PDB file of C-alpha atoms in Angstrom:
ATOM      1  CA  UNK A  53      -0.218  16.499  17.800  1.00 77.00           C
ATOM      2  CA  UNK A  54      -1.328  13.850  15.494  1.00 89.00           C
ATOM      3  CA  UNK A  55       1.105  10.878  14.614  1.00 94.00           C
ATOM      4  CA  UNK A  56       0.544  10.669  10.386  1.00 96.00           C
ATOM      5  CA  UNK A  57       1.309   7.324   8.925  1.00 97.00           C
ATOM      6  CA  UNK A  58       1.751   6.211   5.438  1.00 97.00           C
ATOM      7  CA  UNK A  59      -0.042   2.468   4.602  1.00 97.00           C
ATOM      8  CA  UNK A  60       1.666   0.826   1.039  1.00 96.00           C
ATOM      9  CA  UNK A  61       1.090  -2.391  -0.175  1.00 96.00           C
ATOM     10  CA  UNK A  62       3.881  -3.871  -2.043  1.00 97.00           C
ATOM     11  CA  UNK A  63       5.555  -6.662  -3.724  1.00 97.00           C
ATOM     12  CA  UNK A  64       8.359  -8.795  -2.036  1.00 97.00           C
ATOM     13  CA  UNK A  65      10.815  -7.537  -4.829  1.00 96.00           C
ATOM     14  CA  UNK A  66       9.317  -3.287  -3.572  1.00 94.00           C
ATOM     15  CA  UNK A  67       7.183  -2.628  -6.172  1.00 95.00           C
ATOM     16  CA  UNK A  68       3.927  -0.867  -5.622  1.00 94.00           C
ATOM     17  CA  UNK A  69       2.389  -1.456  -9.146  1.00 92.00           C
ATOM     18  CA  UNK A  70       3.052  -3.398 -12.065  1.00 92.00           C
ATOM     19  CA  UNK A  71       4.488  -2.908 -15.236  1.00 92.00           C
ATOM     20  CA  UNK A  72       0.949  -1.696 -16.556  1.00 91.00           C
ATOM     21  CA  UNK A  73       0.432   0.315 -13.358  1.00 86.00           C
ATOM     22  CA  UNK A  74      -2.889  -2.025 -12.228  1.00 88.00           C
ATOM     23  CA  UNK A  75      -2.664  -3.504  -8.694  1.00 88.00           C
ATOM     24  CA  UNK A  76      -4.435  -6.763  -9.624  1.00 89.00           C
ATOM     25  CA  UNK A  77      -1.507  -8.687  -7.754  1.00 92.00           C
ATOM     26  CA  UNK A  78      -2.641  -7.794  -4.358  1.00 93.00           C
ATOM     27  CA  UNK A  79      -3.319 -10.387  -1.756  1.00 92.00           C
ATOM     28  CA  UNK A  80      -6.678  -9.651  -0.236  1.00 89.00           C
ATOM     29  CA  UNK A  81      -9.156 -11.894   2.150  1.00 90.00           C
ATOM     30  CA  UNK A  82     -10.956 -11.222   5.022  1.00 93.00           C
ATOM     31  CA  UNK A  83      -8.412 -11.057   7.333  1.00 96.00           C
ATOM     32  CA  UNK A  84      -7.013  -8.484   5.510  1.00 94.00           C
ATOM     33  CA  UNK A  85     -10.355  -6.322   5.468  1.00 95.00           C
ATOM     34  CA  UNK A  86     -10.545  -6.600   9.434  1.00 97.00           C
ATOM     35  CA  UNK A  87      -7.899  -4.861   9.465  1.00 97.00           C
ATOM     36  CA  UNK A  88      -8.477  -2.404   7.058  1.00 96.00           C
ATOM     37  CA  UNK A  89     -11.524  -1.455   9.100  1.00 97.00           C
ATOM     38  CA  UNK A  90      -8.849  -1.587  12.529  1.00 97.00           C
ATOM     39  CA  UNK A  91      -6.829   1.251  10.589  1.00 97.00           C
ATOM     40  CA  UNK A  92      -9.638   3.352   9.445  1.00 97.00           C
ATOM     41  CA  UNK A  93     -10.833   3.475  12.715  1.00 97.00           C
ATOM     42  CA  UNK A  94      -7.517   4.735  14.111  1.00 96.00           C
ATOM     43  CA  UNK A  95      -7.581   8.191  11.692  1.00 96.00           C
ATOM     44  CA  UNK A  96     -10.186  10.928  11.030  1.00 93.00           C
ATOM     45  CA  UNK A  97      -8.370  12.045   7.922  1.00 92.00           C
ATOM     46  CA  UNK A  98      -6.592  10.856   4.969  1.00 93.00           C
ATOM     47  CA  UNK A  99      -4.458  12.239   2.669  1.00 93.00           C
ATOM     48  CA  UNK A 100      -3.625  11.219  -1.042  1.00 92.00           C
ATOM     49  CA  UNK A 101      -1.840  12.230  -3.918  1.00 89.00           C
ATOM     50  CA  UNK A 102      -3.697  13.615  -6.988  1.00 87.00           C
ATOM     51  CA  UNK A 103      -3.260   9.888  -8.719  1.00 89.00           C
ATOM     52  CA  UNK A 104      -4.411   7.770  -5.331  1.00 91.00           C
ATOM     53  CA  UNK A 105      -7.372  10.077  -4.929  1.00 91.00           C
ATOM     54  CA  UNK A 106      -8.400   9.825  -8.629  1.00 89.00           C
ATOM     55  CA  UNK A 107      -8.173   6.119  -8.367  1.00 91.00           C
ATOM     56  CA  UNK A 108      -9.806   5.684  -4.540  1.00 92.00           C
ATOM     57  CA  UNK A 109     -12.274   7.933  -5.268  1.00 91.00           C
ATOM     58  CA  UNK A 110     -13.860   6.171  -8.413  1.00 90.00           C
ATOM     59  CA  UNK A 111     -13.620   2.669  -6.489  1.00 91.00           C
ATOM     60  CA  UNK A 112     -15.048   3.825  -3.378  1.00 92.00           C
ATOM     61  CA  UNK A 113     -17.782   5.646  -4.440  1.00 89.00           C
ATOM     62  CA  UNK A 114     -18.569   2.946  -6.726  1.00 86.00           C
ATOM     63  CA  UNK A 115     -20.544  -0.571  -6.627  1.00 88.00           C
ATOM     64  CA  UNK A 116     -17.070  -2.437  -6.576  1.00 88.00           C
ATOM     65  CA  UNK A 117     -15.833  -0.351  -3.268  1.00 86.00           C
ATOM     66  CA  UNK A 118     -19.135  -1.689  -1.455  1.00 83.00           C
ATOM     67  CA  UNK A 119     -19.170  -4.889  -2.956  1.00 89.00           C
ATOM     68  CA  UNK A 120     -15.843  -5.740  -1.598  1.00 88.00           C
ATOM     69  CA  UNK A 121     -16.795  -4.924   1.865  1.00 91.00           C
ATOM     70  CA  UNK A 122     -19.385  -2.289   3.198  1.00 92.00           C
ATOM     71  CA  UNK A 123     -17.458  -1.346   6.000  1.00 95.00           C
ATOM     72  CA  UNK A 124     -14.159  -0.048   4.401  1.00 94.00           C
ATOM     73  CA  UNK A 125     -16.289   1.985   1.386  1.00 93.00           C
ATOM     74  CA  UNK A 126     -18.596   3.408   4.388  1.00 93.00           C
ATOM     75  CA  UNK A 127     -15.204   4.474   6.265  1.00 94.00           C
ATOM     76  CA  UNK A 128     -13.391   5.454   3.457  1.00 94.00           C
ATOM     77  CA  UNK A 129     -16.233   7.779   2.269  1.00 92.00           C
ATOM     78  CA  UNK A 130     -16.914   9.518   5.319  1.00 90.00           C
ATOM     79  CA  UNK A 131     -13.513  10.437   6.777  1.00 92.00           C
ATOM     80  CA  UNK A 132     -12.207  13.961   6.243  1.00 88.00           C
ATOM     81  CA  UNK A 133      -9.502  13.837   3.047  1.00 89.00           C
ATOM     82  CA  UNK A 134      -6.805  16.302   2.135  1.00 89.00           C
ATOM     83  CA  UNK A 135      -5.485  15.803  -1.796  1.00 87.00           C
ATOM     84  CA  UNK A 136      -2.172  17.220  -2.278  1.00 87.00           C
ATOM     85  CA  UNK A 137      -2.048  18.121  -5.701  1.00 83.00           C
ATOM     86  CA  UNK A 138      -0.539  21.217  -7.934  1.00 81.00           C
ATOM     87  CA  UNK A 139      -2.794  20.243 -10.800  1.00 83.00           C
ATOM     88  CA  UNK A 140      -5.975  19.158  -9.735  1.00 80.00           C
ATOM     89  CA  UNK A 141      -8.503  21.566  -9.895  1.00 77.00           C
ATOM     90  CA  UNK A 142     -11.871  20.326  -8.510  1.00 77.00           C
ATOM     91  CA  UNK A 143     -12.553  17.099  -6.327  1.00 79.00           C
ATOM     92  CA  UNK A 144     -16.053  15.074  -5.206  1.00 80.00           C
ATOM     93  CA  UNK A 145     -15.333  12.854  -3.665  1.00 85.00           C
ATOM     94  CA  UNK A 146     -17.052  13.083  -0.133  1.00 75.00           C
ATOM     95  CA  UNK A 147     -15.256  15.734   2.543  1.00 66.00           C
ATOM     96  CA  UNK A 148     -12.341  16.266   0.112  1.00 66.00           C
ATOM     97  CA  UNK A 149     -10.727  19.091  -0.211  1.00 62.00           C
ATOM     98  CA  UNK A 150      -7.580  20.473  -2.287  1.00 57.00           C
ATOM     99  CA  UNK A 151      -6.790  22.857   0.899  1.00 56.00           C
ATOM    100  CA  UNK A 152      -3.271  21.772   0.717  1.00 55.00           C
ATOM    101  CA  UNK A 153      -0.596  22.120  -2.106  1.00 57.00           C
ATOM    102  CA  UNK A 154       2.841  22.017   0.327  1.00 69.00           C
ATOM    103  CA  UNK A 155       4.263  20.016   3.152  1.00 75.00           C
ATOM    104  CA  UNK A 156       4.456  22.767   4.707  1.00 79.00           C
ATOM    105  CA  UNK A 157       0.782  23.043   5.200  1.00 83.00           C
ATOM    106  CA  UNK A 158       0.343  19.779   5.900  1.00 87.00           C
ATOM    107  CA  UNK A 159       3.041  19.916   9.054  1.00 86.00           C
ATOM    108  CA  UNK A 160       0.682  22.797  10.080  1.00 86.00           C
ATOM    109  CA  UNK A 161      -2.516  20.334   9.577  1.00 87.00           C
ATOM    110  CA  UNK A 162      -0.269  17.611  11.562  1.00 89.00           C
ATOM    111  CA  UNK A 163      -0.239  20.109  14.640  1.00 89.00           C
ATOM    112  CA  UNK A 164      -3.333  20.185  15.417  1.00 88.00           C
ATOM    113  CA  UNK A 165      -5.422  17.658  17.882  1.00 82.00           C
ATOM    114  CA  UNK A 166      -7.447  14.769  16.480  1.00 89.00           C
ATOM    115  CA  UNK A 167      -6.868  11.194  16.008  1.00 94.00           C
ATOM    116  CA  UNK A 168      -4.190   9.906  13.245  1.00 95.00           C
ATOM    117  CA  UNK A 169      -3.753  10.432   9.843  1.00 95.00           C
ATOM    118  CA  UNK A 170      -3.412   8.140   7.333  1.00 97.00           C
ATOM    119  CA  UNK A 171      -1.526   8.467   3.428  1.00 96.00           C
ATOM    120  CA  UNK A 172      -2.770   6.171   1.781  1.00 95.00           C
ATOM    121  CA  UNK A 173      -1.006   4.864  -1.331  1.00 91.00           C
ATOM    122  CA  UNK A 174       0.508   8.165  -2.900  1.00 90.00           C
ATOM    123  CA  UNK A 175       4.189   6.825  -2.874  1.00 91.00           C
ATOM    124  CA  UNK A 176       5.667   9.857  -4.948  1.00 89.00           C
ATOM    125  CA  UNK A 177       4.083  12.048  -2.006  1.00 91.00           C
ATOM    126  CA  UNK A 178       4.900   9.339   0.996  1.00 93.00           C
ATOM    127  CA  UNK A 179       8.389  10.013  -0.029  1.00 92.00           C
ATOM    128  CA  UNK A 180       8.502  13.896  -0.086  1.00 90.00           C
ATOM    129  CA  UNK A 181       6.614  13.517   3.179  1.00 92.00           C
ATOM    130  CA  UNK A 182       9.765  11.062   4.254  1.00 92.00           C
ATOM    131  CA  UNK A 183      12.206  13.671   3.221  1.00 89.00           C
ATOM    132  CA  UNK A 184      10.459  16.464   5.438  1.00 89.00           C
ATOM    133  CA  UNK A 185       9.883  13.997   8.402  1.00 91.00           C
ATOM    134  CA  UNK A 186       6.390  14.253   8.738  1.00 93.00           C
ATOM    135  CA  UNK A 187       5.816  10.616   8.401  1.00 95.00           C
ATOM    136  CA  UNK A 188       5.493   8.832  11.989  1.00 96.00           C
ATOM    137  CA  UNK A 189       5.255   5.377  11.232  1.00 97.00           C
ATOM    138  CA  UNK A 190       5.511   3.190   7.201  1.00 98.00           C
ATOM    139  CA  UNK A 191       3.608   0.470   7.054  1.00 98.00           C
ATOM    140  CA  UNK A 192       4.000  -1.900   4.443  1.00 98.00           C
ATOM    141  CA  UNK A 193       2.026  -4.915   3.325  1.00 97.00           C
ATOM    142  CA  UNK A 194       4.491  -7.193   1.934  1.00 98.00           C
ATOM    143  CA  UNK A 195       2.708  -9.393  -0.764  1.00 97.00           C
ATOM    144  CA  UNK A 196       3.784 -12.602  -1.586  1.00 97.00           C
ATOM    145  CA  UNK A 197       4.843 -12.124  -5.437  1.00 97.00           C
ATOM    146  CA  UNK A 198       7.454 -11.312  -7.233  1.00 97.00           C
ATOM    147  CA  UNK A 199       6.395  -8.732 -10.080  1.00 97.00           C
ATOM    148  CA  UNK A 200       9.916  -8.571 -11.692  1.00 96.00           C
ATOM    149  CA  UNK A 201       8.873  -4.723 -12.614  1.00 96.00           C
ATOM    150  CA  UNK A 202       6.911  -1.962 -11.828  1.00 95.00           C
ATOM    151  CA  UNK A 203       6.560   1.551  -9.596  1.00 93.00           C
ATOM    152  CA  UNK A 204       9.360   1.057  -7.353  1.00 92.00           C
ATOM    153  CA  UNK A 205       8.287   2.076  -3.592  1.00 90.00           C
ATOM    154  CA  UNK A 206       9.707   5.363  -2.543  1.00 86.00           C
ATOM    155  CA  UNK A 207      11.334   6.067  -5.319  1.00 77.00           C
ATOM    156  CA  UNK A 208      11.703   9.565  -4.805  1.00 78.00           C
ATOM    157  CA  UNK A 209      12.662   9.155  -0.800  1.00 83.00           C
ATOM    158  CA  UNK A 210      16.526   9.311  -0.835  1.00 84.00           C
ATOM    159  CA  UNK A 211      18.333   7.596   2.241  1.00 90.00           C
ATOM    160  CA  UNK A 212      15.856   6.897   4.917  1.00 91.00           C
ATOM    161  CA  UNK A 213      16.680   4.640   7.895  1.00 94.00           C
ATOM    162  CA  UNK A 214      13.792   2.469   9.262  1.00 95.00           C
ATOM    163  CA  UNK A 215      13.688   1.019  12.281  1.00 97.00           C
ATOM    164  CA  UNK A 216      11.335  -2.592  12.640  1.00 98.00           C
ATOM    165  CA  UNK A 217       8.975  -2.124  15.174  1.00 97.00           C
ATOM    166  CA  UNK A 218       6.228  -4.759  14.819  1.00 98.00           C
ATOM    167  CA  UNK A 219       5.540  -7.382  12.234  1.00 98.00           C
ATOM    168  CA  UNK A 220       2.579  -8.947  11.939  1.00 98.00           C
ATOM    169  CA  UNK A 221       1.826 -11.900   9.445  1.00 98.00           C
ATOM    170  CA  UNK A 222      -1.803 -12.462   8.141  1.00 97.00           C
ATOM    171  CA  UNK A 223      -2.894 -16.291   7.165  1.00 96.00           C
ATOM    172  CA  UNK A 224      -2.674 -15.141   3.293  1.00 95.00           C
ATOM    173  CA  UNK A 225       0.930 -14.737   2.985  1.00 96.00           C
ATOM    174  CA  UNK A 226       0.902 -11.315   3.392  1.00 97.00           C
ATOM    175  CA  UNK A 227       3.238  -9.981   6.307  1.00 98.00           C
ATOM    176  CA  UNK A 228       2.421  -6.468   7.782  1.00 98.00           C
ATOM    177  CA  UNK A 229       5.828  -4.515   9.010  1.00 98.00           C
ATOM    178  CA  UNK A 230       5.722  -1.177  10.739  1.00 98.00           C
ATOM    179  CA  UNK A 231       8.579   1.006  10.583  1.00 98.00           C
ATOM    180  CA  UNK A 232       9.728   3.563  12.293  1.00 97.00           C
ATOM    181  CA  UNK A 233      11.458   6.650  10.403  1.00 95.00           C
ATOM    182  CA  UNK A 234      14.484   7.301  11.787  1.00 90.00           C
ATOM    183  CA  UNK A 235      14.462  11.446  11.908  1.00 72.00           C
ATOM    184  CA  UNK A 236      18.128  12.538  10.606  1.00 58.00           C
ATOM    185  CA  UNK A 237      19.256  15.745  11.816  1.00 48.00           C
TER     186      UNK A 237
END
C-alpha cells in the first residue's frame, strides 16, 4: 500500500494564502529547493485539486517553473498526476488525468503498490482527504510571517488530532513539521 501525504506551506498565524489569494509571502532559497527535489523523489504521483492543478500546471510548464530550478519543473512535469475535480473537464498538463472524482477512488488508487503519493497544496481537498483518513502523514512548512488574513489551512477538516513526529528547521526561518493523523474510530 502506498503511504499518501499532503505537503502545505503556511503562515505562522495558518494561513495558506493571502487576502488576495497570491502566495508571494513564501520563504524560498535553496535549501528549500533541495528538498523539494528530496520529496519529489519519494512519490510517483501527485494529486491536486482542480484550483492547485490550474495554478501548478501554468507555472510548471512555464519559463518561471524552470527558471526557479530545473530540477523541481523536470520532476514535477513528469510524475503521474490525478486532479480531483467535479468541474474540470479537460487537463494538459503532462500525465494528468481527471480519472478520479471521489475519495473513494482515490482509497482504491492508495491500495495499490508504488512509491508515495504526494497532495500537493489543494487544502479544501487535503481536508476531505483528512476526514476519510486517507492522509498518512501533513507536512507543513511553517513560514515566518504573519499575514493577519487569508485561506485558513484546513478549513474544511473538522477535529483532527496530530501527532508531532519530526521537525526540521531550514536556515531561512522556515520550520518543516510532520504530523501524524491520528485515525479516530
Amino acid at each position: 500500500m502506498q503511504k499518501m501525504f499532503s505537503f502545505m506551506a503556511v503562515s505562522a498565524d495558518g494561513y495558506h494564502a493571502d487576502l488576495d489569494g497570491g502566495l508571494g509571502w513564501q520563504t524560498f532559497g535553496q535549501e528549500f529547493a533541495d528538498y523539494s527535489v528530496e520529496q519529489l523523489d519519494e512519490v510517483d504521483t501527485l494529486v491536486l485539486g482542480r484550483t492547485t492543478y490550474t495554478e501548478l500546471a501554468a507555472y510548471w510548464t512555464g519559463d518561471l517553473g524552470a527558471n526557479f530550478d530545473r530540477r523541481i519543473a523536470e520532476r514535477m512535469n513528469s510524475l503521474a498526476k490525478l486532479v480531483v475535480s467535479d468541474t474540470l473537464g479537460t487537463v494538459s498538463w503532462a500525465d494528468s488525468s481527471i480519472a478520479l472524482t471521489s475519495v473513494d477512488e482515490l482509497a482504491q488508487v492508495k491500495r495499490t503498490l508504488g512509491k508515495d503519493i504526494a497532495v500537493l497544496g489543494s487544502s479544501t481537498l487535503t481536508g476531505a482527504l483528512l476526514r476519510a483518513n486517507l492522509v498518512d502523514e501533513v507536512r507543513l512548512m511553517v513560514n515566518p510571517i504573519i499575514l493577519g488574513g487569508g485561506s485558513r489551512l484546513f478549513a474544511e477538516a473538522g477535529t483532527v488530532p496530530l501527532e508531532l513526529i519530526r521537525v526540521r528547521p531550514f536556515q531561512s526561518g522556515n520550520v518543516l513539521l510532520y504530523y501524524r493523523p491520528q485515525i479516530s474510530i
